[in-house]
Short mmCIF file of C-alpha atoms in Angstrom, two decimals:
data_model
loop_
_atom_site.label_atom_id
_atom_site.label_comp_id
_atom_site.label_asym_id
_atom_site.label_seq_id
_atom_site.Cartn_x
_atom_site.Cartn_y
_atom_site.Cartn_z
CA MET A 1 108.56 135.85 117.95
CA THR A 2 111.20 133.18 117.34
CA ASP A 3 110.99 131.62 113.94
CA ASP A 4 110.72 127.84 113.82
CA LYS A 5 113.82 127.86 111.62
CA ASP A 6 115.87 129.21 114.53
CA VAL A 7 115.18 125.93 116.30
CA LEU A 8 116.96 124.09 113.50
CA ARG A 9 120.10 126.19 114.09
CA ASP A 10 119.97 125.82 117.85
CA VAL A 11 119.75 122.06 117.50
CA TRP A 12 122.58 121.87 114.96
CA PHE A 13 124.99 124.05 116.96
CA GLY A 14 124.41 122.43 120.36
CA ARG A 15 127.70 121.56 122.09
CA ILE A 16 128.77 119.52 125.10
CA PRO A 17 131.93 120.49 126.98
CA THR A 18 133.90 117.28 127.38
CA CYS A 19 137.08 116.25 129.16
CA PHE A 20 138.89 113.24 127.70
CA THR A 21 141.22 111.32 130.02
CA LEU A 22 143.42 108.40 129.04
CA TYR A 23 142.62 105.14 130.80
CA GLN A 24 145.11 104.64 133.61
CA ASP A 25 146.20 101.15 132.45
CA GLU A 26 147.23 102.36 129.01
CA ILE A 27 151.00 102.27 128.58
CA THR A 28 152.50 105.74 128.07
CA GLU A 29 156.00 107.08 127.69
CA ARG A 30 155.12 110.26 129.57
CA GLU A 31 152.20 111.61 131.54
CA ALA A 32 149.08 112.07 129.43
CA GLU A 33 147.29 115.37 130.04
CA PRO A 34 143.49 115.40 129.78
CA TYR A 35 142.11 116.89 126.56
CA TYR A 36 139.17 119.30 126.51
CA LEU A 37 136.80 119.60 123.57
CA LEU A 38 133.34 120.97 122.76
CA LEU A 39 131.51 118.05 121.14
CA PRO A 40 128.70 118.67 118.63
CA ARG A 41 125.51 117.10 119.95
CA VAL A 42 124.39 116.08 116.47
CA SER A 43 127.57 114.31 115.39
CA TYR A 44 129.29 111.02 116.21
CA LEU A 45 132.23 110.39 118.55
CA THR A 46 134.57 108.82 116.02
CA LEU A 47 133.87 111.62 113.54
CA VAL A 48 134.95 114.47 115.81
CA THR A 49 137.75 113.03 117.96
CA ASP A 50 140.73 112.95 115.60
CA LYS A 51 142.42 115.62 117.74
CA VAL A 52 141.79 113.55 120.87
CA LYS A 53 143.37 110.51 119.26
CA LYS A 54 146.42 112.46 118.10
CA HIS A 55 146.85 114.06 121.50
CA PHE A 56 147.10 110.75 123.35
CA GLN A 57 148.98 108.87 120.67
CA LYS A 58 151.78 111.45 121.06
CA VAL A 59 152.65 109.92 124.43
CA MET A 60 152.26 106.27 123.44
CA ARG A 61 154.26 103.78 121.44
CA GLN A 62 152.83 102.56 118.16
CA GLU A 63 152.70 98.94 119.36
CA ASP A 64 150.48 99.86 122.32
CA ILE A 65 147.86 101.46 120.09
CA SER A 66 144.95 99.67 118.48
CA GLU A 67 141.40 100.80 117.80
CA ILE A 68 140.31 103.75 119.95
CA TRP A 69 137.17 103.44 122.02
CA PHE A 70 135.46 105.58 124.64
CA GLU A 71 133.86 104.83 127.94
CA TYR A 72 131.83 106.74 130.53
CA GLU A 73 131.75 105.43 134.11
CA GLY A 74 132.44 101.90 132.94
CA THR A 75 129.95 101.95 130.06
CA PRO A 76 131.50 101.63 126.59
CA LEU A 77 130.13 104.46 124.44
CA LYS A 78 128.44 103.44 121.20
CA TRP A 79 129.99 105.65 118.55
CA HIS A 80 127.08 104.95 116.23
CA TYR A 81 124.70 106.81 118.57
CA PRO A 82 124.69 110.61 118.22
CA ILE A 83 126.80 112.33 120.89
CA GLY A 84 123.87 114.32 122.26
CA LEU A 85 121.88 111.13 122.75
CA LEU A 86 124.71 109.45 124.66
CA PHE A 87 125.10 112.48 126.92
CA ASP A 88 121.38 112.92 127.61
CA LEU A 89 120.95 109.24 128.33
CA LEU A 90 124.01 108.72 130.53
CA ALA A 91 125.22 112.01 131.95
CA SER A 92 122.70 114.81 131.58
CA ASN A 93 122.14 115.27 135.28
CA THR A 94 125.77 115.27 136.32
CA ALA A 95 128.13 118.22 136.53
CA LEU A 96 129.92 119.45 133.42
CA PRO A 97 132.33 118.82 131.81
CA TRP A 98 131.38 115.36 130.61
CA ASN A 99 134.24 113.08 131.67
CA ILE A 100 135.02 110.46 129.04
CA THR A 101 137.79 107.86 129.34
CA VAL A 102 139.83 107.01 126.26
CA HIS A 103 141.04 103.44 125.55
CA PHE A 104 143.42 102.03 122.94
CA LYS A 105 143.43 98.40 124.08
CA SER A 106 140.98 95.57 124.78
CA PHE A 107 138.27 96.65 122.38
CA PRO A 108 134.94 95.42 123.83
CA GLU A 109 133.88 93.21 120.91
CA LYS A 110 130.60 92.25 122.49
CA ASP A 111 129.47 95.82 123.11
CA LEU A 112 130.75 98.07 120.38
CA LEU A 113 130.69 98.12 116.61
CA HIS A 114 134.08 98.54 114.96
CA CYS A 115 134.80 101.85 113.29
CA PRO A 116 137.76 101.24 111.01
CA SER A 117 137.32 104.42 108.97
CA LYS A 118 135.24 107.51 108.25
CA ASP A 119 133.55 105.49 105.51
CA THR A 120 132.01 103.29 108.20
CA ILE A 121 130.47 106.33 109.86
CA GLU A 122 129.21 107.61 106.52
CA ALA A 123 127.66 104.23 105.69
CA HIS A 124 125.95 104.09 109.07
CA PHE A 125 124.69 107.68 108.79
CA MET A 126 123.32 107.16 105.29
CA SER A 127 121.73 103.89 106.34
CA CYS A 128 119.85 105.72 109.13
CA MET A 129 118.75 108.46 106.73
CA LYS A 130 117.45 105.85 104.30
CA GLU A 131 115.53 104.06 106.98
CA ALA A 132 114.02 107.36 108.15
CA ASP A 133 112.88 108.13 104.62
CA ALA A 134 111.50 104.63 104.20
CA LEU A 135 109.24 105.49 107.13
CA LYS A 136 108.43 109.06 106.06
CA HIS A 137 108.08 108.73 102.31
CA LYS A 138 108.40 105.03 101.40
CA SER A 139 111.97 105.94 100.38
CA GLN A 140 110.71 108.02 97.44
CA VAL A 141 112.42 111.30 98.35
CA ILE A 142 115.82 109.88 99.19
CA ASN A 143 115.85 107.57 96.18
CA GLU A 144 115.02 110.46 93.85
CA MET A 145 118.13 112.27 95.02
CA GLN A 146 121.36 111.98 93.14
CA LYS A 147 124.51 110.54 94.62
CA LYS A 148 125.92 114.04 94.94
CA ASP A 149 122.97 115.06 97.13
CA HIS A 150 123.67 112.15 99.46
CA LYS A 151 127.32 113.21 99.54
CA GLN A 152 126.30 116.75 100.37
CA LEU A 153 124.30 115.58 103.38
CA TRP A 154 127.29 113.66 104.67
CA MET A 155 129.80 116.42 103.96
CA GLY A 156 127.52 118.95 105.63
CA LEU A 157 127.52 116.86 108.79
CA GLN A 158 131.21 116.03 108.65
CA ASN A 159 132.26 119.66 108.14
CA ASP A 160 129.65 121.20 110.42
CA LYS A 161 128.05 123.12 107.55
CA PHE A 162 124.42 123.85 108.51
CA ASP A 163 123.41 125.51 105.22
CA GLN A 164 125.06 122.87 103.07
CA PHE A 165 123.27 120.13 104.99
CA TRP A 166 119.83 121.74 105.09
CA ALA A 167 119.88 122.71 101.40
CA ILE A 168 119.27 119.00 100.78
CA ASN A 169 117.71 117.88 104.05
CA ARG A 170 114.78 120.28 103.65
CA LYS A 171 113.49 118.03 100.87
CA LEU A 172 113.31 115.16 103.36
CA MET A 173 111.13 117.32 105.59
CA GLU A 174 108.45 117.96 102.97
CA TYR A 175 105.22 116.03 102.54
CA PRO A 176 102.34 116.04 100.02
CA ALA A 177 99.90 118.92 100.48
CA GLU A 178 96.96 116.57 100.88
CA ASP A 179 98.56 114.80 103.85
CA ASN A 180 99.10 116.46 107.18
CA GLY A 181 102.51 114.99 107.75
CA PHE A 182 104.83 112.09 107.08
CA ARG A 183 103.63 108.54 106.61
CA TYR A 184 105.28 107.33 109.83
CA ILE A 185 107.51 109.22 112.26
CA PRO A 186 111.11 108.00 112.52
CA PHE A 187 111.84 107.78 116.24
CA ARG A 188 113.73 105.69 118.77
CA ILE A 189 113.16 105.78 122.51
CA TYR A 190 116.07 104.92 124.79
CA GLN A 191 116.06 104.05 128.46
CA ALA A 192 119.34 103.14 130.15
CA THR A 193 117.65 100.89 132.68
CA THR A 194 116.08 98.48 130.20
CA GLU A 195 117.56 95.38 128.51
CA ARG A 196 116.52 96.42 125.06
CA PRO A 197 118.69 99.09 123.43
CA PHE A 198 115.69 101.10 122.14
CA ILE A 199 112.03 101.03 121.22
CA GLN A 200 111.12 101.66 117.60
CA LYS A 201 107.64 101.10 116.19
CA LEU A 202 105.41 102.27 113.35
CA PHE A 203 103.54 105.38 114.47
CA ARG A 204 101.56 107.84 112.39
CA PRO A 205 101.79 111.61 113.05
CA VAL A 206 98.10 112.12 112.24
CA ALA A 207 95.13 110.27 113.70
CA ALA A 208 92.28 108.92 111.60
CA ASP A 209 90.17 111.97 112.45
CA GLY A 210 92.93 114.32 111.22
CA GLN A 211 94.12 115.35 114.69
CA LEU A 212 97.86 115.70 115.09
CA HIS A 213 99.38 113.13 117.45
CA THR A 214 101.47 114.56 120.27
CA LEU A 215 104.64 113.44 122.01
CA GLY A 216 102.41 112.32 124.87
CA ASP A 217 100.30 110.23 122.48
CA LEU A 218 103.44 108.49 121.22
CA LEU A 219 104.68 107.65 124.70
CA LYS A 220 101.28 106.47 125.85
CA GLU A 221 101.19 104.08 122.91
CA VAL A 222 104.73 102.68 122.80
CA CYS A 223 106.20 103.32 126.24
CA PRO A 224 103.46 104.06 128.78
CA SER A 225 105.71 103.35 131.77
CA ALA A 226 107.75 106.42 130.83
CA ILE A 227 104.96 108.84 131.67
CA THR A 228 103.20 107.16 134.57
CA THR A 229 103.47 109.04 137.80
CA GLU A 230 104.10 107.62 141.24
CA ASP A 231 101.46 109.20 143.49
CA GLY A 232 101.23 112.15 141.13
CA VAL A 233 104.99 112.64 141.16
CA LYS A 234 106.80 112.69 137.82
CA LYS A 235 109.16 109.72 137.67
CA ASN A 236 111.03 110.40 134.44
CA GLN A 237 112.33 113.13 132.19
CA ILE A 238 111.55 112.87 128.48
CA MET A 239 114.58 114.45 126.88
CA ILE A 240 115.52 115.42 123.32
CA HIS A 241 118.65 117.54 122.67
CA GLY A 242 119.00 118.27 126.35
CA ILE A 243 115.52 119.72 126.77
CA GLU A 244 112.13 118.39 127.83
CA PRO A 245 109.55 119.31 125.17
CA MET A 246 105.99 119.65 126.38
CA LEU A 247 104.07 116.41 125.95
CA GLU A 248 101.41 118.37 124.04
CA THR A 249 103.88 119.16 121.24
CA PRO A 250 102.72 117.71 117.91
CA LEU A 251 104.96 114.82 116.89
CA GLN A 252 105.05 116.02 113.27
CA TRP A 253 106.54 119.35 114.42
CA LEU A 254 109.09 117.54 116.58
CA SER A 255 110.07 115.34 113.66
CA GLU A 256 110.60 118.36 111.40
CA HIS A 257 112.49 120.48 113.92
CA LEU A 258 114.07 118.31 116.59
CA SER A 259 115.27 115.34 114.58
CA TYR A 260 118.96 114.62 114.46
CA PRO A 261 120.71 114.94 111.08
CA ASP A 262 119.88 111.26 110.45
CA ASN A 263 116.22 112.38 110.47
CA PHE A 264 115.38 110.33 113.55
CA LEU A 265 113.94 111.65 116.80
CA HIS A 266 116.23 110.09 119.41
CA ILE A 267 114.33 110.36 122.69
CA SER A 268 115.84 109.61 126.12
CA ILE A 269 113.85 108.50 129.15
CA ILE A 270 115.86 109.25 132.25
CA PRO A 271 115.00 109.19 135.94
CA GLN A 272 113.81 112.53 137.27
CA PRO A 273 116.66 114.01 139.34
CA THR A 274 115.77 114.25 143.00
CA ASP A 275 117.33 117.60 143.87
CA MET B 1 113.75 83.10 115.12
CA SER B 2 117.26 82.09 115.96
CA LYS B 3 119.50 79.24 115.13
CA THR B 4 122.86 78.22 116.42
CA HIS B 5 125.09 75.73 114.83
CA PHE B 6 128.60 74.56 115.32
CA GLN B 7 130.97 73.98 112.51
CA THR B 8 134.57 72.96 112.34
CA ARG B 9 136.90 75.05 110.27
CA ASN B 10 137.04 72.45 107.54
CA GLY B 11 133.32 72.76 107.09
CA THR B 12 131.82 69.74 108.84
CA SER B 13 128.58 70.71 110.46
CA VAL B 14 127.98 69.36 113.93
CA THR B 15 124.58 70.37 115.26
CA GLU B 16 121.64 72.40 114.06
CA GLN B 17 118.62 73.68 115.89
CA LEU B 18 115.90 76.08 114.87
CA PHE B 19 113.65 77.71 117.38
CA PRO B 20 110.72 79.78 116.15
CA GLN B 21 109.95 82.67 118.45
CA ALA B 22 107.50 85.52 118.67
CA GLU B 23 108.79 88.56 116.77
CA ASP B 24 109.72 90.56 119.79
CA ASP B 25 111.00 87.82 121.97
CA LEU B 26 114.35 86.32 121.10
CA GLU B 27 116.33 83.80 123.01
CA LEU B 28 119.67 82.37 122.15
CA PHE B 29 120.04 78.65 122.24
CA SER B 30 123.22 76.70 122.05
CA ASP B 31 123.67 73.12 122.94
CA ASP B 32 127.27 72.62 123.95
CA SER B 33 126.62 69.06 125.02
CA GLU B 34 126.08 67.98 121.45
CA VAL B 35 129.38 69.26 120.14
CA VAL B 36 131.63 66.51 118.91
CA GLY B 37 135.23 66.94 119.96
CA PRO B 38 137.07 68.79 117.20
CA ALA B 39 139.96 67.32 115.34
CA ALA B 40 143.30 68.76 116.40
CA ALA B 41 143.88 70.67 113.19
CA SER B 42 140.52 72.42 113.09
CA GLU B 43 138.71 74.79 115.43
CA VAL B 44 135.04 74.76 116.30
CA ILE B 45 133.10 77.87 115.36
CA ARG B 46 129.75 78.79 116.84
CA TYR B 47 127.42 80.47 114.35
CA GLU B 48 124.29 82.30 115.41
CA TYR B 49 121.58 83.34 113.00
CA HIS B 50 118.60 85.48 113.88
CA VAL B 51 115.71 86.32 111.63
CA LEU B 52 114.14 89.63 112.59
CA TYR B 53 111.38 91.62 111.01
CA SER B 54 112.03 95.19 109.93
CA TYR B 55 108.93 97.31 110.39
CA SER B 56 110.61 100.16 108.53
CA TYR B 57 111.16 98.13 105.35
CA GLY B 58 108.45 95.53 105.87
CA VAL B 59 110.81 92.63 105.20
CA PRO B 60 112.70 89.99 107.18
CA VAL B 61 116.35 90.72 107.92
CA LEU B 62 119.09 88.22 108.63
CA TYR B 63 121.39 88.98 111.56
CA PHE B 64 124.35 86.69 112.20
CA ARG B 65 127.57 86.38 114.09
CA ALA B 66 130.21 83.75 114.69
CA SER B 67 132.73 83.11 117.42
CA PHE B 68 135.29 80.53 118.42
CA LEU B 69 134.48 78.48 121.51
CA ASP B 70 136.78 80.66 123.61
CA GLY B 71 134.49 83.57 122.82
CA ARG B 72 136.70 85.34 120.30
CA PRO B 73 134.42 86.70 117.57
CA LEU B 74 135.15 86.08 113.90
CA THR B 75 135.74 89.08 111.71
CA LEU B 76 133.65 89.49 108.60
CA LYS B 77 136.61 88.36 106.55
CA GLU B 78 136.92 85.15 108.57
CA ILE B 79 133.20 84.42 108.14
CA TRP B 80 133.50 85.27 104.47
CA ASP B 81 136.28 82.71 104.10
CA GLY B 82 133.78 80.07 105.22
CA VAL B 83 131.25 80.90 102.50
CA HIS B 84 131.01 78.51 99.58
CA GLN B 85 132.94 79.56 96.47
CA PHE B 86 129.77 79.63 94.38
CA TYR B 87 128.09 82.17 96.60
CA LYS B 88 131.20 84.28 96.87
CA ALA B 89 131.24 84.86 93.14
CA HIS B 90 127.50 85.48 93.14
CA LEU B 91 127.67 87.91 96.04
CA LEU B 92 130.37 89.97 94.39
CA GLN B 93 128.15 90.42 91.36
CA GLU B 94 124.94 91.18 93.20
CA PRO B 95 125.16 94.46 95.08
CA TRP B 96 121.91 93.72 96.91
CA SER B 97 123.78 91.68 99.43
CA THR B 98 125.77 94.26 101.33
CA ILE B 99 126.86 93.03 104.72
CA THR B 100 127.51 95.52 107.47
CA GLN B 101 128.10 95.31 111.19
CA GLN B 102 125.12 96.65 113.13
CA GLU B 103 123.67 96.67 116.60
CA HIS B 104 121.09 93.92 117.17
CA PRO B 105 117.90 95.91 117.95
CA ILE B 106 116.89 93.61 120.79
CA LEU B 107 120.16 92.30 122.21
CA GLY B 108 122.11 95.51 121.66
CA GLN B 109 125.21 93.56 120.59
CA PRO B 110 127.19 93.74 117.35
CA PHE B 111 125.98 91.41 114.61
CA PHE B 112 126.55 91.25 110.88
CA VAL B 113 123.49 92.08 108.84
CA LEU B 114 122.48 91.27 105.32
CA HIS B 115 121.08 94.50 103.90
CA PRO B 116 117.32 94.24 103.41
CA CYS B 117 116.69 96.73 100.67
CA LYS B 118 116.46 94.44 97.66
CA THR B 119 114.52 91.77 99.51
CA ASN B 120 111.22 93.09 98.20
CA GLU B 121 112.33 92.83 94.58
CA PHE B 122 113.40 89.23 94.56
CA MET B 123 110.68 88.05 96.94
CA THR B 124 107.95 89.67 94.83
CA SER B 125 108.96 87.81 91.70
CA LEU B 126 109.33 84.60 93.66
CA LEU B 127 105.86 84.89 95.16
CA GLU B 128 104.29 85.79 91.83
CA ASN B 129 105.86 82.79 90.13
CA SER B 130 104.75 80.41 92.82
CA GLU B 131 101.18 81.73 92.59
CA LYS B 132 101.24 81.12 88.84
CA ASP B 133 102.40 77.54 89.32
CA ASN B 134 99.95 77.08 92.15
CA ARG B 135 102.72 76.06 94.50
CA ASN B 136 102.49 76.71 98.21
CA ILE B 137 105.51 78.37 99.65
CA ASN B 138 106.45 79.68 103.05
CA TYR B 139 107.83 83.22 102.71
CA ILE B 140 110.40 82.81 105.44
CA THR B 141 111.65 79.43 104.25
CA SER B 142 112.01 80.67 100.68
CA TRP B 143 113.66 83.92 101.72
CA LEU B 144 116.06 82.15 104.04
CA SER B 145 117.00 79.59 101.40
CA ILE B 146 118.04 82.46 99.13
CA VAL B 147 119.92 84.70 101.54
CA GLY B 148 121.12 82.11 104.02
CA PRO B 149 123.76 80.26 101.99
CA VAL B 150 125.33 83.58 101.09
CA VAL B 151 126.44 83.86 104.70
CA GLY B 152 127.06 80.20 105.41
CA LEU B 153 123.57 79.26 106.62
CA ASN B 154 122.38 76.23 104.72
CA LEU B 155 118.76 75.33 105.08
CA PRO B 156 118.17 71.57 105.21
CA LEU B 157 115.97 70.18 102.46
CA SER B 158 113.56 68.92 105.10
CA TYR B 159 112.19 72.46 105.46
CA ALA B 160 111.08 72.56 101.85
CA LYS B 161 109.72 69.02 102.01
CA ALA B 162 107.71 69.92 105.09
CA MET B 163 106.16 72.83 103.21
CA SER B 164 105.09 70.88 100.17
CA GLN B 165 103.21 68.44 102.40
CA HIS B 166 101.53 71.29 104.23
CA ASP B 167 98.33 72.78 102.85
CA ALA B 168 99.23 76.27 104.06
CA LYS B 169 98.96 79.21 101.71
CA PRO B 170 101.82 81.71 101.59
CA ASP B 171 102.12 83.28 104.99
CA CYS B 172 100.90 86.56 106.37
CA TYR B 173 103.87 88.50 104.99
CA GLN B 174 102.54 91.20 102.76
CA VAL B 175 104.78 92.33 99.99
CA SER B 176 104.24 96.04 99.76
CA GLU B 177 104.40 97.91 96.49
CA SER B 178 107.20 100.23 97.38
CA ASN B 179 110.29 99.50 95.41
CA LEU B 180 113.12 99.67 97.86
CA THR B 181 116.58 100.19 96.50
CA CYS B 182 119.87 100.78 98.22
#
């Protein structure tokens, strides 16, 4: 019988085969070959694409290079969203590899946050972790940690070190014995077709009668349109880390095992493929 | 709630509007027709301020951005240059006011955000003191008058005057006990 802990490893080591191609209007001194890379689902684009940047900058002049940004089928990719979320939301039902276009000009100021350095990614990551703990533990657990523990979480993510990361992160997954779970579940629900970037609300993992709330309960409450059926036919896929968990899965379990390193459950609602 | 105002580079304010909205529903208003033609040496900057409520922290959060009329956005440094000297010195001392660029949770566009984590601390003491003095205050007005000027948003005195005439008790905003630190 698979241990629950194996799920944590499977989530952490998930990869997406990606092909990076330079945008055709970029000015190059020679032909730019596409660059192939396995992207970690749980990380962030600007954290893992140094090699991509170097590869394309080799064929460009310094003056034609400004801040790198990525795009998929015309949609600028938000580096501050985890890679796995971007893929599930935008490309999960298309053939692999994931084809991403690389840009060095005309940064889309209205769509993307700037990412001047790794420190920006770290600040964003830690800010998400803090918000998650504010919801789970009123910030008590994360505030009790020392600065070096926070650093260890970040370094674990940056260097793809599962054990280093979870040595600290496990503390953020604990809860008082008398409760049956966290105070509120950190989650965000994304749907490419809506105006709003995501849905995030306060939602408890345990009902007043002590019953554990399920994924289905969450959706019914905050995004009922996601699970309605059209004449009994399933309209949407509810996807986390490339899989569709059963709607009966307890939300508390999902939060402990299928959260991203930032401790949020990033859930994608995508149209059911018609094949 | 959102507010847009236009300001010339040398600091003269041109128009101000404040539109209260339901928490979830935000619209952007700008009234180009009221903009006075700028002097040749200065440029007109359009500032937008949004007050949103963070369910996670239980406090209001100030989102803002600025752009020139041609649409070019101001960098944080350029906005910072427009902040009054007094607040600059103050901000550098008080680490509670970290400003970062973040995605607006409803519009999905980049805004600058004043970090909410110390809000609870200073609002708690403010509310306690006003209770002691038996003064009526509006949480949002008081909060905005503290954090606003730090990012170039100056609240007209009329807001405070309106409150003192009103018989309203401090609003529905509950200050929770959790001590939130950065």
